[in-house]
PDB file of C-alpha atoms in Angstrom:
ATOM      1  CA  UNK R  13     305.130 115.870  40.599  1.00 79.00           C
ATOM      2  CA  UNK R  14     307.698 118.507  40.171  1.00 88.00           C
ATOM      3  CA  UNK R  15     307.322 121.621  42.418  1.00 93.00           C
ATOM      4  CA  UNK R  16     309.177 124.622  43.777  1.00 96.00           C
ATOM      5  CA  UNK R  17     308.312 126.616  47.012  1.00 97.00           C
ATOM      6  CA  UNK R  18     309.432 130.166  47.809  1.00 97.00           C
ATOM      7  CA  UNK R  19     308.729 130.685  51.505  1.00 96.00           C
ATOM      8  CA  UNK R  20     308.981 134.477  51.427  1.00 97.00           C
ATOM      9  CA  UNK R  21     306.662 136.786  49.922  1.00 96.00           C
ATOM     10  CA  UNK R  22     308.969 139.715  50.042  1.00 97.00           C
ATOM     11  CA  UNK R  23     312.709 140.593  50.713  1.00 98.00           C
ATOM     12  CA  UNK R  24     313.875 143.650  51.845  1.00 98.00           C
ATOM     13  CA  UNK R  25     317.717 144.609  51.814  1.00 98.00           C
ATOM     14  CA  UNK R  26     319.637 147.655  51.821  1.00 98.00           C
ATOM     15  CA  UNK R  27     321.547 148.951  48.623  1.00 98.00           C
ATOM     16  CA  UNK R  28     325.335 147.492  48.988  1.00 97.00           C
ATOM     17  CA  UNK R  29     324.361 144.591  51.204  1.00 98.00           C
ATOM     18  CA  UNK R  30     324.143 141.015  50.142  1.00 98.00           C
ATOM     19  CA  UNK R  31     320.752 139.808  49.299  1.00 97.00           C
ATOM     20  CA  UNK R  32     319.431 135.932  49.251  1.00 98.00           C
ATOM     21  CA  UNK R  33     316.129 134.893  47.742  1.00 98.00           C
ATOM     22  CA  UNK R  34     315.280 131.355  48.718  1.00 98.00           C
ATOM     23  CA  UNK R  35     313.876 128.690  46.713  1.00 98.00           C
ATOM     24  CA  UNK R  36     313.417 124.852  47.875  1.00 97.00           C
ATOM     25  CA  UNK R  37     312.349 122.226  45.236  1.00 96.00           C
ATOM     26  CA  UNK R  38     310.780 118.636  45.166  1.00 94.00           C
ATOM     27  CA  UNK R  39     311.740 116.614  42.147  1.00 89.00           C
ATOM     28  CA  UNK R  40     311.751 113.168  40.974  1.00 87.00           C
ATOM     29  CA  UNK R  41     315.092 112.681  39.315  1.00 85.00           C
ATOM     30  CA  UNK R  42     317.861 114.838  38.523  1.00 87.00           C
ATOM     31  CA  UNK R  43     316.513 118.722  39.039  1.00 90.00           C
ATOM     32  CA  UNK R  44     316.828 121.472  36.131  1.00 92.00           C
ATOM     33  CA  UNK R  45     316.345 124.636  38.125  1.00 95.00           C
ATOM     34  CA  UNK R  46     315.972 128.120  36.947  1.00 95.00           C
ATOM     35  CA  UNK R  47     315.695 131.791  38.218  1.00 97.00           C
ATOM     36  CA  UNK R  48     313.906 134.328  36.361  1.00 96.00           C
ATOM     37  CA  UNK R  49     313.135 137.964  37.192  1.00 97.00           C
ATOM     38  CA  UNK R  50     310.191 140.209  36.157  1.00 95.00           C
ATOM     39  CA  UNK R  51     310.295 144.082  36.002  1.00 92.00           C
ATOM     40  CA  UNK R  52     306.955 145.868  36.362  1.00 84.00           C
ATOM     41  CA  UNK R  53     304.818 145.210  33.382  1.00 75.00           C
ATOM     42  CA  UNK R  54     307.398 143.440  31.657  1.00 79.00           C
ATOM     43  CA  UNK R  55     307.553 139.479  30.756  1.00 84.00           C
ATOM     44  CA  UNK R  56     310.250 137.214  32.555  1.00 91.00           C
ATOM     45  CA  UNK R  57     313.743 137.641  31.986  1.00 93.00           C
ATOM     46  CA  UNK R  58     316.200 134.533  32.366  1.00 92.00           C
ATOM     47  CA  UNK R  59     318.937 134.872  35.278  1.00 95.00           C
ATOM     48  CA  UNK R  60     320.753 131.633  35.321  1.00 95.00           C
ATOM     49  CA  UNK R  61     320.001 127.774  35.233  1.00 94.00           C
ATOM     50  CA  UNK R  62     321.639 124.664  37.080  1.00 94.00           C
ATOM     51  CA  UNK R  63     321.468 121.271  35.190  1.00 90.00           C
ATOM     52  CA  UNK R  64     324.508 119.768  36.573  1.00 86.00           C
ATOM     53  CA  UNK R  65     328.348 120.627  37.599  1.00 87.00           C
ATOM     54  CA  UNK R  66     329.422 123.130  39.775  1.00 90.00           C
ATOM     55  CA  UNK R  67     327.064 123.998  42.972  1.00 93.00           C
ATOM     56  CA  UNK R  68     327.579 127.605  42.342  1.00 96.00           C
ATOM     57  CA  UNK R  69     326.153 129.023  39.283  1.00 96.00           C
ATOM     58  CA  UNK R  70     326.919 132.338  37.859  1.00 96.00           C
ATOM     59  CA  UNK R  71     324.068 134.436  36.002  1.00 95.00           C
ATOM     60  CA  UNK R  72     323.354 137.670  34.517  1.00 93.00           C
ATOM     61  CA  UNK R  73     323.319 141.070  36.363  1.00 93.00           C
ATOM     62  CA  UNK R  74     325.722 139.965  38.891  1.00 96.00           C
ATOM     63  CA  UNK R  75     323.586 137.125  40.159  1.00 97.00           C
ATOM     64  CA  UNK R  76     324.699 133.664  41.622  1.00 97.00           C
ATOM     65  CA  UNK R  77     322.462 130.769  42.663  1.00 98.00           C
ATOM     66  CA  UNK R  78     323.469 127.925  45.138  1.00 96.00           C
ATOM     67  CA  UNK R  79     322.313 124.409  44.508  1.00 96.00           C
ATOM     68  CA  UNK R  80     322.287 122.405  47.481  1.00 96.00           C
ATOM     69  CA  UNK R  81     321.252 118.623  47.007  1.00 94.00           C
ATOM     70  CA  UNK R  82     320.890 117.610  50.829  1.00 94.00           C
ATOM     71  CA  UNK R  83     318.584 120.767  51.514  1.00 95.00           C
ATOM     72  CA  UNK R  84     317.096 120.531  48.407  1.00 96.00           C
ATOM     73  CA  UNK R  85     317.419 124.454  47.565  1.00 97.00           C
ATOM     74  CA  UNK R  86     318.625 126.695  45.086  1.00 98.00           C
ATOM     75  CA  UNK R  87     318.887 130.025  46.800  1.00 98.00           C
ATOM     76  CA  UNK R  88     319.652 133.100  44.657  1.00 98.00           C
ATOM     77  CA  UNK R  89     322.168 135.470  45.798  1.00 98.00           C
ATOM     78  CA  UNK R  90     324.124 138.676  45.046  1.00 98.00           C
ATOM     79  CA  UNK R  91     326.913 140.138  46.954  1.00 97.00           C
ATOM     80  CA  UNK R  92     325.948 143.726  46.950  1.00 97.00           C
ATOM     81  CA  UNK R  93     322.286 144.845  46.009  1.00 98.00           C
ATOM     82  CA  UNK R  94     321.486 147.609  43.776  1.00 97.00           C
ATOM     83  CA  UNK R  95     318.079 149.680  44.005  1.00 97.00           C
ATOM     84  CA  UNK R  96     317.502 148.729  40.466  1.00 95.00           C
ATOM     85  CA  UNK R  97     317.432 144.995  41.321  1.00 97.00           C
ATOM     86  CA  UNK R  98     314.127 145.800  43.064  1.00 97.00           C
ATOM     87  CA  UNK R  99     311.946 143.457  41.259  1.00 97.00           C
ATOM     88  CA  UNK R 100     309.856 139.983  41.307  1.00 97.00           C
ATOM     89  CA  UNK R 101     311.890 136.870  41.248  1.00 98.00           C
ATOM     90  CA  UNK R 102     310.699 133.603  40.378  1.00 98.00           C
ATOM     91  CA  UNK R 103     312.106 130.219  40.719  1.00 98.00           C
ATOM     92  CA  UNK R 104     311.177 127.433  38.452  1.00 96.00           C
ATOM     93  CA  UNK R 105     312.001 123.830  37.912  1.00 94.00           C
ATOM     94  CA  UNK R 106     312.091 121.902  34.544  1.00 91.00           C
ATOM     95  CA  UNK R 107     309.029 119.237  34.219  1.00 89.00           C
ATOM     96  CA  UNK R 108     309.334 116.675  31.457  1.00 86.00           C
ATOM     97  CA  UNK R 109     306.113 114.676  32.571  1.00 84.00           C
ATOM     98  CA  UNK R 110     304.296 113.337  29.381  1.00 82.00           C
ATOM     99  CA  UNK R 111     307.333 113.698  27.146  1.00 81.00           C
ATOM    100  CA  UNK R 112     307.437 117.473  27.090  1.00 82.00           C
ATOM    101  CA  UNK R 113     309.522 120.267  28.470  1.00 86.00           C
ATOM    102  CA  UNK R 114     307.493 122.814  30.722  1.00 90.00           C
ATOM    103  CA  UNK R 115     308.424 124.955  33.510  1.00 93.00           C
ATOM    104  CA  UNK R 116     306.764 125.206  37.217  1.00 95.00           C
ATOM    105  CA  UNK R 117     307.066 128.086  39.004  1.00 97.00           C
ATOM    106  CA  UNK R 118     307.075 129.142  42.440  1.00 97.00           C
ATOM    107  CA  UNK R 119     304.512 132.062  43.499  1.00 96.00           C
ATOM    108  CA  UNK R 120     307.618 134.504  43.341  1.00 97.00           C
ATOM    109  CA  UNK R 121     309.245 136.635  45.745  1.00 98.00           C
ATOM    110  CA  UNK R 122     309.101 140.246  45.795  1.00 97.00           C
ATOM    111  CA  UNK R 123     312.804 142.159  46.057  1.00 98.00           C
ATOM    112  CA  UNK R 124     312.682 145.523  47.535  1.00 98.00           C
ATOM    113  CA  UNK R 125     316.253 147.134  47.735  1.00 98.00           C
ATOM    114  CA  UNK R 126     316.017 150.569  49.769  1.00 97.00           C
ATOM    115  CA  UNK R 127     318.514 153.227  49.315  1.00 95.00           C
TER     116      UNK R 127
ATOM    117  CA  UNK M  25     318.843 137.905  17.059  1.00 52.00           C
ATOM    118  CA  UNK M  26     315.487 138.797  17.580  1.00 66.00           C
ATOM    119  CA  UNK M  27     313.609 138.041  20.845  1.00 89.00           C
ATOM    120  CA  UNK M  28     310.175 136.900  21.407  1.00 93.00           C
ATOM    121  CA  UNK M  29     307.333 139.210  20.738  1.00 94.00           C
ATOM    122  CA  UNK M  30     303.687 139.154  21.620  1.00 96.00           C
ATOM    123  CA  UNK M  31     300.888 141.412  20.470  1.00 96.00           C
ATOM    124  CA  UNK M  32     298.960 143.116  21.765  1.00 96.00           C
ATOM    125  CA  UNK M  33     300.090 144.437  24.901  1.00 95.00           C
ATOM    126  CA  UNK M  34     297.016 145.072  26.239  1.00 95.00           C
ATOM    127  CA  UNK M  35     293.309 144.195  25.571  1.00 96.00           C
ATOM    128  CA  UNK M  36     290.246 144.632  27.370  1.00 98.00           C
ATOM    129  CA  UNK M  37     287.212 142.261  26.758  1.00 97.00           C
ATOM    130  CA  UNK M  38     283.834 141.327  27.958  1.00 97.00           C
ATOM    131  CA  UNK M  39     282.608 138.087  29.569  1.00 98.00           C
ATOM    132  CA  UNK M  40     281.646 135.790  26.621  1.00 97.00           C
ATOM    133  CA  UNK M  41     283.740 137.182  24.201  1.00 98.00           C
ATOM    134  CA  UNK M  42     286.389 135.634  22.341  1.00 98.00           C
ATOM    135  CA  UNK M  43     290.083 136.702  22.218  1.00 98.00           C
ATOM    136  CA  UNK M  44     293.396 135.922  20.181  1.00 98.00           C
ATOM    137  CA  UNK M  45     296.818 136.615  21.252  1.00 98.00           C
ATOM    138  CA  UNK M  46     300.081 136.419  19.188  1.00 98.00           C
ATOM    139  CA  UNK M  47     303.381 135.499  19.865  1.00 97.00           C
ATOM    140  CA  UNK M  48     306.485 135.525  17.554  1.00 95.00           C
ATOM    141  CA  UNK M  49     309.438 133.020  18.691  1.00 92.00           C
ATOM    142  CA  UNK M  50     313.000 133.816  18.910  1.00 89.00           C
ATOM    143  CA  UNK M  51     315.037 133.315  15.870  1.00 85.00           C
ATOM    144  CA  UNK M  52     315.819 129.564  15.569  1.00 84.00           C
ATOM    145  CA  UNK M  53     313.415 128.212  18.265  1.00 89.00           C
ATOM    146  CA  UNK M  54     311.041 125.507  17.012  1.00 90.00           C
ATOM    147  CA  UNK M  55     308.908 125.339  20.400  1.00 93.00           C
ATOM    148  CA  UNK M  56     306.357 127.809  21.753  1.00 95.00           C
ATOM    149  CA  UNK M  57     304.824 127.484  25.413  1.00 95.00           C
ATOM    150  CA  UNK M  58     301.999 129.877  26.926  1.00 97.00           C
ATOM    151  CA  UNK M  59     301.503 130.606  30.130  1.00 97.00           C
ATOM    152  CA  UNK M  60     298.856 132.400  32.381  1.00 98.00           C
ATOM    153  CA  UNK M  61     299.970 134.542  35.221  1.00 96.00           C
ATOM    154  CA  UNK M  62     297.374 135.589  37.225  1.00 95.00           C
ATOM    155  CA  UNK M  63     297.987 138.650  39.652  1.00 91.00           C
ATOM    156  CA  UNK M  64     300.141 138.015  42.526  1.00 89.00           C
ATOM    157  CA  UNK M  65     301.009 134.376  41.442  1.00 92.00           C
ATOM    158  CA  UNK M  66     303.736 132.756  39.191  1.00 94.00           C
ATOM    159  CA  UNK M  67     303.266 131.584  35.520  1.00 96.00           C
ATOM    160  CA  UNK M  68     300.794 128.599  35.136  1.00 97.00           C
ATOM    161  CA  UNK M  69     301.731 126.512  32.005  1.00 96.00           C
ATOM    162  CA  UNK M  70     298.673 126.301  29.466  1.00 97.00           C
ATOM    163  CA  UNK M  71     300.219 124.405  26.629  1.00 96.00           C
ATOM    164  CA  UNK M  72     302.907 123.684  24.107  1.00 94.00           C
ATOM    165  CA  UNK M  73     303.374 123.615  20.571  1.00 94.00           C
ATOM    166  CA  UNK M  74     305.835 121.905  18.714  1.00 91.00           C
ATOM    167  CA  UNK M  75     305.877 121.338  14.718  1.00 88.00           C
ATOM    168  CA  UNK M  76     302.477 122.917  14.703  1.00 91.00           C
ATOM    169  CA  UNK M  77     301.041 120.581  17.092  1.00 92.00           C
ATOM    170  CA  UNK M  78     299.757 120.647  20.660  1.00 93.00           C
ATOM    171  CA  UNK M  79     302.367 118.312  22.629  1.00 89.00           C
ATOM    172  CA  UNK M  80     301.631 119.073  25.886  1.00 91.00           C
ATOM    173  CA  UNK M  81     298.722 120.842  28.031  1.00 94.00           C
ATOM    174  CA  UNK M  82     298.320 122.071  31.412  1.00 93.00           C
ATOM    175  CA  UNK M  83     295.006 122.023  33.508  1.00 94.00           C
ATOM    176  CA  UNK M  84     293.115 124.629  31.414  1.00 97.00           C
ATOM    177  CA  UNK M  85     289.826 123.938  29.780  1.00 96.00           C
ATOM    178  CA  UNK M  86     289.045 123.096  26.125  1.00 96.00           C
ATOM    179  CA  UNK M  87     288.207 126.963  25.328  1.00 98.00           C
ATOM    180  CA  UNK M  88     291.951 127.659  25.513  1.00 98.00           C
ATOM    181  CA  UNK M  89     293.141 126.603  22.433  1.00 97.00           C
ATOM    182  CA  UNK M  90     296.025 127.617  20.026  1.00 96.00           C
ATOM    183  CA  UNK M  91     297.927 127.189  16.849  1.00 96.00           C
ATOM    184  CA  UNK M  92     301.534 126.943  15.511  1.00 95.00           C
ATOM    185  CA  UNK M  93     302.500 128.210  12.075  1.00 93.00           C
ATOM    186  CA  UNK M  94     305.288 127.101   9.828  1.00 92.00           C
ATOM    187  CA  UNK M  95     307.238 129.810  10.762  1.00 89.00           C
ATOM    188  CA  UNK M  96     307.062 128.831  14.553  1.00 90.00           C
ATOM    189  CA  UNK M  97     304.790 132.082  15.521  1.00 93.00           C
ATOM    190  CA  UNK M  98     301.909 131.279  17.606  1.00 96.00           C
ATOM    191  CA  UNK M  99     298.325 131.993  18.807  1.00 97.00           C
ATOM    192  CA  UNK M 100     296.369 131.546  21.915  1.00 98.00           C
ATOM    193  CA  UNK M 101     292.738 131.617  21.427  1.00 98.00           C
ATOM    194  CA  UNK M 102     290.247 131.813  24.474  1.00 98.00           C
ATOM    195  CA  UNK M 103     286.644 131.199  23.790  1.00 97.00           C
ATOM    196  CA  UNK M 104     283.557 132.201  26.078  1.00 98.00           C
ATOM    197  CA  UNK M 105     285.736 134.510  28.281  1.00 98.00           C
ATOM    198  CA  UNK M 106     285.273 134.648  32.031  1.00 98.00           C
ATOM    199  CA  UNK M 107     286.496 137.056  34.419  1.00 97.00           C
ATOM    200  CA  UNK M 108     288.930 135.014  36.078  1.00 97.00           C
ATOM    201  CA  UNK M 109     290.636 134.636  32.889  1.00 98.00           C
ATOM    202  CA  UNK M 110     291.942 138.344  33.472  1.00 98.00           C
ATOM    203  CA  UNK M 111     295.537 137.846  33.467  1.00 97.00           C
ATOM    204  CA  UNK M 112     299.321 138.336  32.013  1.00 95.00           C
ATOM    205  CA  UNK M 113     299.554 135.892  29.045  1.00 97.00           C
ATOM    206  CA  UNK M 114     302.948 135.095  28.528  1.00 96.00           C
ATOM    207  CA  UNK M 115     304.659 133.170  25.563  1.00 96.00           C
ATOM    208  CA  UNK M 116     307.996 131.334  25.748  1.00 95.00           C
ATOM    209  CA  UNK M 117     310.207 129.993  22.823  1.00 93.00           C
ATOM    210  CA  UNK M 118     312.743 127.436  23.201  1.00 90.00           C
ATOM    211  CA  UNK M 119     314.617 124.749  21.350  1.00 86.00           C
ATOM    212  CA  UNK M 120     313.090 121.116  21.818  1.00 77.00           C
ATOM    213  CA  UNK M 121     314.530 119.105  24.499  1.00 65.00           C
ATOM    214  CA  UNK M 122     316.182 122.261  25.927  1.00 66.00           C
ATOM    215  CA  UNK M 123     314.927 123.481  29.511  1.00 62.00           C
ATOM    216  CA  UNK M 124     315.856 127.029  29.095  1.00 82.00           C
ATOM    217  CA  UNK M 125     312.842 129.036  27.846  1.00 90.00           C
ATOM    218  CA  UNK M 126     312.857 132.745  26.515  1.00 91.00           C
ATOM    219  CA  UNK M 127     309.700 134.588  27.408  1.00 94.00           C
ATOM    220  CA  UNK M 128     307.878 137.667  25.685  1.00 94.00           C
ATOM    221  CA  UNK M 129     306.739 140.899  27.283  1.00 93.00           C
ATOM    222  CA  UNK M 130     303.354 139.559  27.733  1.00 95.00           C
ATOM    223  CA  UNK M 131     299.809 140.513  26.854  1.00 96.00           C
ATOM    224  CA  UNK M 132     297.836 141.821  29.637  1.00 96.00           C
ATOM    225  CA  UNK M 133     294.160 140.628  29.255  1.00 97.00           C
ATOM    226  CA  UNK M 134     291.419 142.185  31.108  1.00 97.00           C
ATOM    227  CA  UNK M 135     287.709 140.627  31.205  1.00 98.00           C
ATOM    228  CA  UNK M 136     285.085 143.215  32.576  1.00 96.00           C
TER     229      UNK M 136
END
């Protein structure tokens, strides 16, 4: 079965510093990986995806993610954090078991950026 | 381009009641998926509709049911509500066969 794990419940970073939110995956076959962000009382907003190609994927709001096949990781990164980046971040993997496309999410990581 | 919309925003029900949640998919999208996000957890897949038929289902009991209409909008129905059904219900639309799903703002259901 496909799965993702987000080992950190919360990540704290100072504004202006680089941030990393970790995600590891377990899949059979080639992974289709996603990052979503959720602000309070809001739905999920798509940030970026990896399907194939370059291991460094660029997404919305200055975020990027690095796909590492040997470490089965897909960490989310940003060179300089903003207070407004504070939110809940979810890593997800596409699962096509049964012939249809659904997302399997991690438990989420809360990012807190301090001024 | 119109994004995914959901209604209502919030809903309070009591145990044993029935509830219907609604979702309008993004323009051009023909597939709708529903997810349940309990407090402090990631979203869990409930089911997916394509061409007005359920084409996949997660580990949810039959009292969770749905519909998709010709305009690709969708409903999620939950019968015999239980306290554990309290959650944020998210609708996502996509094009069949494509991984990227676009989510609505969700409906917060509270069961008392």
